[in-house]
Tab-separated table of C-alpha atoms and ligand atoms in Angstrom:
chain	number	residue	atom	x	y	z
U	160	MET	CA	-104.945	-2.669	-0.283
U	161	LEU	CA	-102.418	-0.234	-1.713
U	162	SER	CA	-103.074	3.287	-2.935
U	163	GLN	CA	-103.850	4.086	-6.574
U	164	ARG	CA	-100.522	5.895	-6.570
U	165	ALA	CA	-98.713	2.636	-5.828
U	166	ASN	CA	-99.992	1.283	-9.145
U	167	LEU	CA	-98.329	4.129	-10.992
U	168	ILE	CA	-94.855	2.913	-10.179
U	169	SER	CA	-92.661	-0.104	-10.490
U	170	GLY	CA	-89.064	-0.274	-9.237
U	171	SER	CA	-86.351	1.400	-11.281
U	172	LYS	CA	-85.150	-1.083	-13.941
U	173	THR	CA	-81.642	0.349	-13.853
U	174	SER	CA	-81.381	-0.181	-10.075
U	175	GLY	CA	-82.976	-3.639	-10.484
U	176	MET	CA	-80.351	-4.817	-12.986
U	177	ARG	CA	-77.497	-3.271	-10.981
U	178	ASN	CA	-78.676	-5.170	-7.867
U	179	LEU	CA	-79.133	-8.457	-9.757
U	180	ALA	CA	-75.647	-8.231	-11.278
U	181	ALA	CA	-74.106	-7.475	-7.869
U	182	ARG	CA	-75.928	-10.498	-6.378
U	183	LEU	CA	-74.743	-12.854	-9.131
U	184	LYS	CA	-71.181	-11.579	-8.732
U	185	ALA	CA	-71.341	-12.139	-4.968
U	186	GLU	CA	-72.436	-15.726	-5.690
U	187	GLY	CA	-69.196	-16.154	-7.630
U	188	LYS	CA	-70.657	-15.914	-11.165
U	189	PRO	CA	-68.254	-14.238	-13.612
U	190	VAL	CA	-70.733	-11.495	-14.492
U	191	VAL	CA	-69.486	-8.229	-15.957
U	192	ASN	CA	-71.713	-5.496	-14.597
U	193	PHE	CA	-72.428	-2.928	-17.309
U	194	ALA	CA	-75.682	-1.911	-15.625
U	195	ALA	CA	-74.527	0.470	-12.908
U	196	GLY	CA	-74.976	4.187	-13.484
U	197	GLU	CA	-71.964	5.154	-11.434
U	198	LEU	CA	-68.186	5.446	-11.652
U	199	ASP	CA	-66.144	2.614	-10.182
U	200	ASP	CA	-63.453	5.120	-9.133
U	201	ASN	CA	-62.618	5.926	-5.538
U	202	ILE	CA	-63.342	9.445	-4.306
U	203	SER	CA	-60.773	12.221	-4.189
U	204	ASP	CA	-58.583	12.389	-1.058
U	205	VAL	CA	-59.715	15.968	-0.486
U	206	VAL	CA	-63.325	14.854	-0.087
U	207	LYS	CA	-62.412	11.779	1.945
U	208	HIS	CA	-60.387	13.759	4.487
U	209	ALA	CA	-62.994	16.513	4.828
U	210	ALA	CA	-65.669	13.929	5.629
U	211	ILE	CA	-63.454	12.097	8.145
U	212	GLN	CA	-62.683	15.387	9.873
U	213	ALA	CA	-66.394	16.201	9.909
U	214	VAL	CA	-67.111	12.936	11.737
U	215	ILE	CA	-64.319	13.531	14.256
U	216	ALA	CA	-65.533	17.087	14.843
U	217	GLY	CA	-68.939	15.660	15.830
U	218	ASN	CA	-71.214	16.834	13.057
U	219	ASN	CA	-74.169	14.831	14.290
U	220	LYS	CA	-76.989	17.374	14.243
U	221	TYR	CA	-79.758	18.106	11.737
U	222	THR	CA	-78.617	20.731	9.268
U	223	GLU	CA	-80.627	23.497	7.647
U	224	THR	CA	-83.425	21.832	5.660
U	225	ILE	CA	-82.114	22.638	2.179
U	226	GLY	CA	-78.465	22.344	3.063
U	227	ILE	CA	-75.729	24.103	4.989
U	228	PRO	CA	-75.377	27.742	3.889
U	229	GLU	CA	-71.665	27.277	3.016
U	230	LEU	CA	-72.457	24.522	0.504
U	231	ARG	CA	-75.374	26.431	-1.023
U	232	GLN	CA	-73.120	29.489	-1.327
U	233	ALA	CA	-70.331	27.445	-2.981
U	234	ILE	CA	-72.847	25.999	-5.465
U	235	ALA	CA	-74.187	29.501	-6.166
U	236	ILE	CA	-70.638	30.673	-6.957
U	237	ARG	CA	-70.083	27.724	-9.279
U	238	LEU	CA	-73.363	28.400	-11.098
U	239	SER	CA	-72.539	32.113	-11.385
U	240	GLN	CA	-69.254	31.174	-13.056
U	241	GLN	CA	-70.922	28.675	-15.363
U	242	THR	CA	-73.931	30.725	-16.443
U	243	GLY	CA	-72.501	34.266	-16.233
U	244	LEU	CA	-75.538	35.226	-14.081
U	245	ASP	CA	-75.646	36.035	-10.365
U	246	TRP	CA	-76.861	33.227	-8.123
U	247	SER	CA	-77.456	33.454	-4.374
U	248	ALA	CA	-77.503	30.694	-1.750
U	249	ASP	CA	-81.278	30.965	-1.314
U	250	GLU	CA	-81.762	29.977	-4.947
U	251	VAL	CA	-80.067	26.635	-4.256
U	252	ALA	CA	-81.742	23.660	-2.544
U	253	VAL	CA	-79.416	20.799	-1.602
U	254	THR	CA	-81.056	17.366	-1.660
U	255	ALA	CA	-80.357	13.648	-1.221
U	256	GLY	CA	-79.074	13.309	-4.794
U	257	ALA	CA	-80.444	14.842	-7.971
U	258	LYS	CA	-83.259	12.305	-7.794
U	259	GLN	CA	-84.745	14.088	-4.792
U	260	ALA	CA	-84.097	17.482	-6.419
U	261	LEU	CA	-86.160	16.347	-9.431
U	262	PHE	CA	-88.875	14.873	-7.229
U	263	ASN	CA	-89.194	18.023	-5.112
U	264	THR	CA	-89.327	20.125	-8.268
U	265	ALA	CA	-92.025	17.970	-9.858
U	266	MET	CA	-94.111	17.947	-6.662
U	267	MET	CA	-93.919	21.711	-6.256
U	268	LEU	CA	-94.447	22.653	-9.933
U	269	PHE	CA	-96.985	20.294	-11.460
U	270	ASN	CA	-100.751	19.955	-11.081
U	271	PRO	CA	-102.849	16.962	-12.136
U	272	GLY	CA	-103.508	17.242	-15.875
U	273	ASP	CA	-100.396	19.291	-16.651
U	274	GLU	CA	-98.291	17.960	-19.520
U	275	VAL	CA	-94.519	17.698	-19.313
U	276	ILE	CA	-92.469	17.062	-22.445
U	277	ILE	CA	-89.644	14.538	-22.149
U	278	PRO	CA	-87.301	13.580	-24.992
U	279	ALA	CA	-86.915	9.780	-25.244
U	280	PRO	CA	-84.805	7.734	-24.685
U	281	TYR	CA	-84.953	9.313	-21.222
U	282	TRP	CA	-83.513	8.617	-17.788
U	283	THR	CA	-85.922	6.093	-16.323
U	284	THR	CA	-87.075	8.156	-13.320
U	285	PHE	CA	-88.338	11.307	-15.111
U	286	PRO	CA	-91.770	10.000	-16.219
U	287	THR	CA	-92.437	8.060	-13.016
U	288	GLN	CA	-91.953	11.131	-10.852
U	289	ILE	CA	-94.135	13.201	-13.171
U	290	ARG	CA	-96.943	10.609	-13.090
U	291	LEU	CA	-96.811	10.631	-9.280
U	292	THR	CA	-97.816	14.302	-9.332
U	293	GLY	CA	-100.841	13.535	-11.532
U	294	ALA	CA	-99.220	15.272	-14.509
U	295	LEU	CA	-98.711	13.509	-17.844
U	296	PRO	CA	-95.348	12.834	-19.455
U	297	ILE	CA	-95.449	13.549	-23.208
U	298	PHE	CA	-92.606	11.916	-25.113
U	299	VAL	CA	-90.586	13.109	-28.078
U	300	ASP	CA	-88.896	10.148	-29.781
U	301	THR	CA	-85.350	11.160	-30.696
U	302	ALA	CA	-84.652	7.722	-32.231
U	303	LEU	CA	-86.521	9.097	-35.269
U	304	THR	CA	-83.888	11.827	-35.660
U	305	GLY	CA	-80.718	9.801	-35.024
U	306	TYR	CA	-80.997	10.264	-31.223
U	307	VAL	CA	-80.423	13.988	-31.698
U	308	LEU	CA	-83.043	16.263	-30.182
U	309	ASP	CA	-85.010	18.212	-32.767
U	310	SER	CA	-86.761	21.361	-31.545
U	311	ALA	CA	-89.463	21.020	-34.235
U	312	ALA	CA	-90.446	17.669	-32.705
U	313	ILE	CA	-90.807	19.402	-29.329
U	314	ALA	CA	-92.844	22.225	-30.850
U	315	GLU	CA	-95.297	19.649	-32.263
U	316	LYS	CA	-96.008	18.298	-28.775
U	317	ILE	CA	-96.715	21.644	-27.085
U	318	SER	CA	-100.372	22.055	-26.122
U	319	GLN	CA	-102.468	24.353	-23.905
U	320	ARG	CA	-101.659	22.010	-21.019
U	321	THR	CA	-97.883	21.928	-21.405
U	322	LYS	CA	-96.175	23.186	-18.271
U	323	ALA	CA	-92.548	22.191	-18.751
U	324	ILE	CA	-89.856	20.570	-20.872
U	325	VAL	CA	-87.281	18.258	-19.316
U	326	LEU	CA	-83.826	18.506	-20.889
U	327	ASN	CA	-80.988	16.182	-19.975
U	328	THR	CA	-77.584	16.917	-21.477
U	329	PRO	CA	-75.384	14.910	-21.767
U	330	ASN	CA	-78.190	12.411	-22.042
U	331	ASN	CA	-78.554	9.240	-20.038
U	332	PRO	CA	-78.765	6.746	-21.794
U	333	THR	CA	-77.639	7.894	-25.285
U	334	GLY	CA	-74.692	10.178	-24.460
U	335	SER	CA	-76.059	12.843	-26.829
U	336	VAL	CA	-75.233	16.456	-26.026
U	337	ILE	CA	-77.709	19.223	-26.861
U	338	HIS	CA	-75.846	21.745	-29.007
U	339	ALA	CA	-76.115	25.537	-28.857
U	340	ASP	CA	-78.464	25.958	-31.823
U	341	VAL	CA	-81.002	23.435	-30.526
U	342	LEU	CA	-80.792	24.807	-26.979
U	343	GLY	CA	-81.515	28.270	-28.377
U	344	GLU	CA	-84.518	27.011	-30.360
U	345	ILE	CA	-85.947	25.196	-27.326
U	346	ALA	CA	-85.382	28.249	-25.134
U	347	ALA	CA	-87.325	30.330	-27.678
U	348	LEU	CA	-90.214	27.828	-27.519
U	349	ALA	CA	-90.190	27.956	-23.720
U	350	GLU	CA	-90.246	31.754	-23.814
U	351	GLN	CA	-93.019	31.882	-26.408
U	352	HIS	CA	-95.287	29.419	-24.559
U	353	GLY	CA	-94.373	30.383	-20.983
U	354	LEU	CA	-92.944	26.950	-20.142
U	355	TRP	CA	-90.575	25.841	-17.406
U	356	VAL	CA	-87.349	24.100	-18.405
U	357	ILE	CA	-86.017	21.449	-16.046
U	358	PHE	CA	-82.384	21.255	-17.021
U	359	ASP	CA	-80.589	18.135	-15.796
U	360	GLN	CA	-76.821	18.452	-16.264
U	361	CYS	CA	-75.673	15.620	-13.978
U	362	TYR	CA	-73.139	14.383	-16.581
U	363	SER	CA	-71.761	17.775	-17.657
U	364	ASP	CA	-68.237	17.001	-16.385
U	365	PHE	CA	-67.960	14.163	-18.905
U	366	VAL	CA	-67.980	15.572	-22.439
U	367	TYR	CA	-65.599	14.357	-25.165
U	368	ALA	CA	-63.996	15.373	-28.451
U	369	GLU	CA	-65.649	18.249	-30.300
U	370	ALA	CA	-68.747	18.466	-28.109
U	371	GLN	CA	-69.101	21.123	-25.439
U	372	HIS	CA	-71.491	21.266	-22.518
U	373	LEU	CA	-73.647	24.382	-22.426
U	374	ASN	CA	-76.086	25.387	-19.736
U	375	ILE	CA	-79.320	26.676	-21.295
U	376	LEU	CA	-78.917	29.939	-19.353
U	377	GLN	CA	-75.654	30.635	-21.163
U	378	ILE	CA	-77.688	30.669	-24.377
U	379	ALA	CA	-80.898	32.203	-23.037
U	380	PRO	CA	-80.337	34.253	-19.838
U	381	ASN	CA	-83.824	35.715	-20.342
U	382	LEU	CA	-85.256	32.341	-19.273
U	383	ARG	CA	-83.804	32.641	-15.779
U	384	SER	CA	-87.169	32.887	-13.978
U	385	ARG	CA	-88.354	29.608	-15.537
U	386	VAL	CA	-85.311	27.339	-15.429
U	387	VAL	CA	-84.574	24.746	-12.762
U	388	ILE	CA	-80.988	23.505	-12.914
U	389	ILE	CA	-80.556	19.982	-11.580
U	390	ASP	CA	-77.108	18.685	-10.721
U	391	SER	CA	-75.422	16.109	-8.546
U	392	PHE	CA	-72.163	15.059	-6.922
U	393	SER	CA	-72.960	11.397	-7.703
U	394	LYS	CA	-71.364	11.271	-11.152
U	395	SER	CA	-68.942	14.212	-11.231
U	396	HIS	CA	-67.308	13.338	-7.882
U	397	ALA	CA	-68.008	9.582	-7.742
U	398	LEU	CA	-70.181	10.174	-4.663
U	399	ALA	CA	-73.306	8.275	-5.722
U	400	GLY	CA	-73.770	6.518	-2.367
U	401	TRP	CA	-73.352	9.693	-0.342
U	402	ARG	CA	-76.516	11.191	-1.858
U	403	VAL	CA	-75.856	14.867	-2.548
U	404	GLY	CA	-77.436	16.795	-5.388
U	405	TYR	CA	-79.274	20.058	-5.834
U	406	ALA	CA	-81.891	22.124	-7.623
U	407	ALA	CA	-81.124	25.757	-8.444
U	408	ALA	CA	-84.227	27.784	-9.236
U	409	PRO	CA	-86.118	30.992	-8.464
U	410	LYS	CA	-86.482	31.562	-4.698
U	411	ALA	CA	-90.220	30.818	-4.600
U	412	LEU	CA	-89.533	27.312	-5.904
U	413	THR	CA	-86.548	26.573	-3.629
U	414	ALA	CA	-88.627	27.805	-0.656
U	415	ALA	CA	-91.463	25.427	-1.623
U	416	CYS	CA	-88.940	22.583	-2.003
U	417	SER	CA	-87.613	23.436	1.450
U	418	ASN	CA	-91.137	23.113	2.887
U	419	LEU	CA	-91.564	19.719	1.216
U	420	GLN	CA	-88.141	18.496	2.284
U	421	SER	CA	-88.820	19.585	5.888
U	422	HIS	CA	-91.624	16.985	5.952
U	423	THR	CA	-89.804	14.210	4.096
U	424	THR	CA	-86.076	13.837	4.704
U	425	SER	CA	-85.472	16.854	7.030
U	426	ASN	CA	-82.097	17.593	5.431
U	427	PRO	CA	-79.410	15.992	3.261
U	428	ASN	CA	-76.784	13.942	5.101
U	429	ALA	CA	-74.596	16.280	7.197
U	430	ILE	CA	-71.259	14.556	6.572
U	431	ALA	CA	-71.890	14.183	2.844
U	432	GLN	CA	-72.633	17.907	2.603
U	433	ILE	CA	-69.266	18.730	4.189
U	434	GLY	CA	-67.555	16.367	1.739
U	435	ALA	CA	-69.346	18.038	-1.162
U	436	LEU	CA	-68.344	21.470	0.110
U	437	ALA	CA	-64.685	20.399	0.175
U	438	ALA	CA	-65.055	19.082	-3.367
U	439	LEU	CA	-66.088	22.549	-4.543
U	440	GLU	CA	-63.795	24.654	-2.360
U	441	HIS	CA	-60.663	22.591	-3.002
U	442	TYR	CA	-61.312	21.397	-6.529
U	443	ASP	CA	-58.916	18.508	-7.134
U	444	SER	CA	-58.172	19.034	-10.829
U	445	ARG	CA	-55.667	16.154	-11.016
U	446	TYR	CA	-58.282	13.722	-9.748
U	447	HIS	CA	-60.923	14.953	-12.196
U	448	GLU	CA	-58.519	14.954	-15.165
U	449	LYS	CA	-57.573	11.374	-14.343
U	450	VAL	CA	-61.195	10.219	-14.166
U	451	LEU	CA	-62.066	11.904	-17.460
U	452	ALA	CA	-58.975	10.542	-19.236
U	453	ARG	CA	-59.797	7.015	-18.073
U	454	LEU	CA	-63.412	7.315	-19.198
U	455	ASN	CA	-62.318	8.635	-22.565
U	456	ALA	CA	-59.824	5.774	-22.987
U	457	ASN	CA	-62.608	3.289	-22.117
U	458	ARG	CA	-64.907	5.006	-24.569
U	459	GLN	CA	-62.392	4.722	-27.385
U	460	LEU	CA	-61.517	1.122	-26.593
U	461	GLY	CA	-65.198	0.239	-26.391
U	462	LEU	CA	-66.119	1.940	-29.653
U	463	GLN	CA	-63.337	0.028	-31.369
U	464	ILE	CA	-64.594	-3.338	-30.069
U	465	LEU	CA	-68.230	-2.537	-30.835
U	466	GLN	CA	-67.295	-1.897	-34.485
U	467	SER	CA	-67.287	-5.688	-34.856
U	468	LEU	CA	-71.034	-5.840	-34.235
U	469	ARG	CA	-73.140	-6.808	-37.232
U	470	ASP	CA	-76.520	-5.129	-37.913
U	471	VAL	CA	-76.394	-3.093	-34.717
U	472	GLU	CA	-76.177	0.686	-34.685
U	473	VAL	CA	-73.824	2.054	-32.008
U	474	ILE	CA	-74.464	5.673	-31.052
U	475	THR	CA	-71.152	7.478	-30.516
U	476	PRO	CA	-71.507	9.100	-27.087
U	477	GLU	CA	-70.511	12.773	-26.958
U	478	GLY	CA	-70.843	12.783	-23.173
U	479	GLY	CA	-71.692	10.726	-20.096
U	480	PHE	CA	-70.371	7.170	-19.704
U	481	TYR	CA	-72.767	4.907	-21.582
U	482	PHE	CA	-72.797	3.187	-24.950
U	483	TYR	CA	-76.262	2.966	-26.449
U	484	LEU	CA	-77.032	0.370	-29.096
U	485	ASN	CA	-79.979	0.129	-31.433
U	486	ILE	CA	-80.652	-3.618	-31.427
U	487	ARG	CA	-83.854	-3.562	-33.504
U	488	CYS	CA	-82.411	-6.116	-35.948
U	489	LYS	CA	-81.697	-8.573	-33.125
U	490	ILE	CA	-85.253	-8.550	-31.819
U	491	ASN	CA	-87.225	-11.250	-33.624
U	492	GLY	CA	-83.836	-12.858	-34.184
U	493	GLN	CA	-83.017	-16.526	-33.803
U	494	ALA	CA	-80.562	-17.553	-31.045
U	495	ALA	CA	-79.291	-21.083	-30.395
U	496	GLU	CA	-82.017	-21.764	-27.809
U	497	GLY	CA	-84.916	-20.108	-29.632
U	498	GLN	CA	-86.517	-16.911	-30.783
U	499	ILE	CA	-85.808	-13.582	-29.122
U	500	SER	CA	-88.816	-11.360	-29.510
U	501	ASN	CA	-88.266	-8.371	-27.290
U	502	CYS	CA	-85.639	-6.303	-25.590
U	503	ALA	CA	-86.170	-7.846	-22.129
U	504	GLN	CA	-85.562	-11.322	-23.575
U	505	LEU	CA	-82.405	-10.081	-25.237
U	506	VAL	CA	-81.150	-8.716	-21.896
U	507	GLU	CA	-81.903	-12.086	-20.249
U	508	HIS	CA	-80.189	-13.898	-23.118
U	509	LEU	CA	-77.049	-11.761	-22.682
U	510	LEU	CA	-76.999	-12.417	-18.945
U	511	ALA	CA	-77.467	-16.180	-19.352
U	512	ASN	CA	-75.168	-16.717	-22.350
U	513	ALA	CA	-72.554	-13.979	-22.125
U	514	GLN	CA	-72.620	-13.293	-18.376
U	515	VAL	CA	-73.046	-9.575	-18.901
U	516	ALA	CA	-75.582	-7.320	-17.195
U	517	VAL	CA	-76.870	-4.501	-19.393
U	518	VAL	CA	-80.042	-2.407	-19.215
U	519	GLY	CA	-82.737	-2.833	-21.849
U	520	GLY	CA	-84.255	0.139	-23.629
U	521	GLU	CA	-87.749	-0.301	-22.067
U	522	ALA	CA	-86.269	1.376	-18.987
U	523	PHE	CA	-85.661	4.431	-21.168
U	524	GLY	CA	-88.881	4.427	-23.181
U	525	ASP	CA	-87.298	2.724	-26.194
U	526	LEU	CA	-88.107	-0.862	-27.167
U	527	ASN	CA	-85.020	-1.175	-29.391
U	528	GLY	CA	-82.161	-0.062	-27.165
U	529	LEU	CA	-79.442	-1.433	-24.891
U	530	ARG	CA	-77.409	0.639	-22.454
U	531	ILE	CA	-73.878	-0.386	-21.521
U	532	SER	CA	-71.934	1.599	-18.902
U	533	TYR	CA	-68.239	1.990	-19.677
U	534	ALA	CA	-67.357	3.454	-16.268
U	535	ILE	CA	-65.858	0.101	-15.243
U	536	ASN	CA	-62.327	-1.277	-15.136
U	537	GLU	CA	-60.578	-1.759	-18.469
U	538	SER	CA	-60.105	-5.516	-18.324
U	539	ASP	CA	-63.800	-6.185	-17.481
U	540	LEU	CA	-64.764	-3.721	-20.175
U	541	GLU	CA	-62.722	-5.435	-22.852
U	542	GLN	CA	-63.759	-8.973	-21.900
U	543	GLY	CA	-67.409	-8.089	-21.399
U	544	LEU	CA	-67.742	-6.148	-24.651
U	545	TRP	CA	-66.259	-9.015	-26.680
U	546	ARG	CA	-68.758	-11.349	-25.048
U	547	ILE	CA	-71.584	-8.959	-26.026
U	548	VAL	CA	-70.294	-8.702	-29.599
U	549	ASN	CA	-70.012	-12.476	-30.010
U	550	CYS	CA	-73.371	-13.161	-28.390
U	551	LEU	CA	-75.239	-10.540	-30.469
U	552	ASN	CA	-73.514	-11.575	-33.697
U	553	ALA	CA	-74.698	-15.141	-33.078
U	554	ILE	CA	-78.323	-13.982	-33.164
U	555	VAL	CA	-79.494	-14.125	-36.764
U	556	GLU	CA	-82.638	-12.911	-38.444
U	557	PRO	CA	-84.928	-15.860	-39.209
U	558	ARG	CA	-85.391	-16.590	-42.946
I	162	PLP	C1	-79.880	11.986	-15.883
I	162	PLP	C2	-79.851	11.691	-14.421
I	162	PLP	N1	-80.405	12.565	-13.574
I	162	PLP	C3	-80.405	12.347	-12.251
I	162	PLP	C4	-79.840	11.216	-11.714
I	162	PLP	C5	-79.890	11.007	-10.232
I	162	PLP	O1	-78.644	11.057	-9.666
I	162	PLP	P1	-78.422	11.101	-8.093
I	162	PLP	O2	-79.760	11.016	-7.435
I	162	PLP	O3	-77.551	9.953	-7.771
I	162	PLP	O4	-77.770	12.415	-7.830
I	162	PLP	C6	-79.276	10.253	-12.569
I	162	PLP	C7	-78.721	9.005	-12.029
I	162	PLP	O5	-78.450	8.056	-12.719
I	162	PLP	C8	-79.283	10.502	-13.949
I	162	PLP	O6	-78.744	9.630	-14.812
């Protein structure tokens, strides 16, 4: 009955777990929800007031397909400051979240049979969108190199059919940041083989300690005609439900994305665009400093608690707001009620026995991982992490 395309996709596992945890909580179960990929902070007053004013002023019409010119101009200014290159409004396409920006990009760049290299663990949506275009995702397993991206591993996967490399820094789910040397090496590969780089920097506002976020164009401005920058207001401004993101790319690509968007969603939400514009024009540094300080405090508290885990590797996140655990030793482990033989069973076991919702690594192309969001309130974080530690420590390897 359904199309062949329908068989290529199943629902996002991260959204699935987030929804299940919310449902259990609404039923009164004491579930700590570590599954959501969003901040639990409120939005800045600046953004709130701009949106309320926009409603009162009667902003009820369709907007320009790829966003109001003022917002695209403000994003272009921000990108010019970040990359040190000139950007214009017509190189920016505003979308309903970065998810649509990535989808538009994939639809307008890839042909059936093209290969697209994706480092794994990856954000769950990248390969699904690529498959929908008929192209093939080709994975580079960073678990083999301590979850740090190795350009030699990318080079090995490049073939005659490779069209693009997807880079996500800071990475969801591992929190790894791609450092300047590796970015430079990957840029050189892209230049040498004529590849596109899809550069997803949705978590760039959240980078800790010694790490520093770099845009690939700061390292390799020569790649300008083949880079698509993907970004979002969902994480940086706690606006996930408002759905505003963007792709910044050469004009031919943003024009093609505009054509596609004109037949799909018509335009991003008018009120949300005005809120996003206020967020850029009246940057509320106190709000952003507060959010980052809270995330960093959660990160430190969490890392301290997770030190009590036995036989589980905890990747120290340099950015983003997730802990990522390598739970290989717990799979094939013995719990009180029986054997646990894969990641999905471990996730179910944690939900049933520790009342915590986490996302299993299968969602990220890794059979040995668990993702735990620490963008939640401190008391839930502390309680929930201790429950995870105790529950995982109680799983022992069978003799
Ligand atoms: C790496 C990455 N890219 C893109 C997105 C999409 O964000 P949104 O569509 O909410 O802007 C997410 C959301 O979790 C993400 O983690």
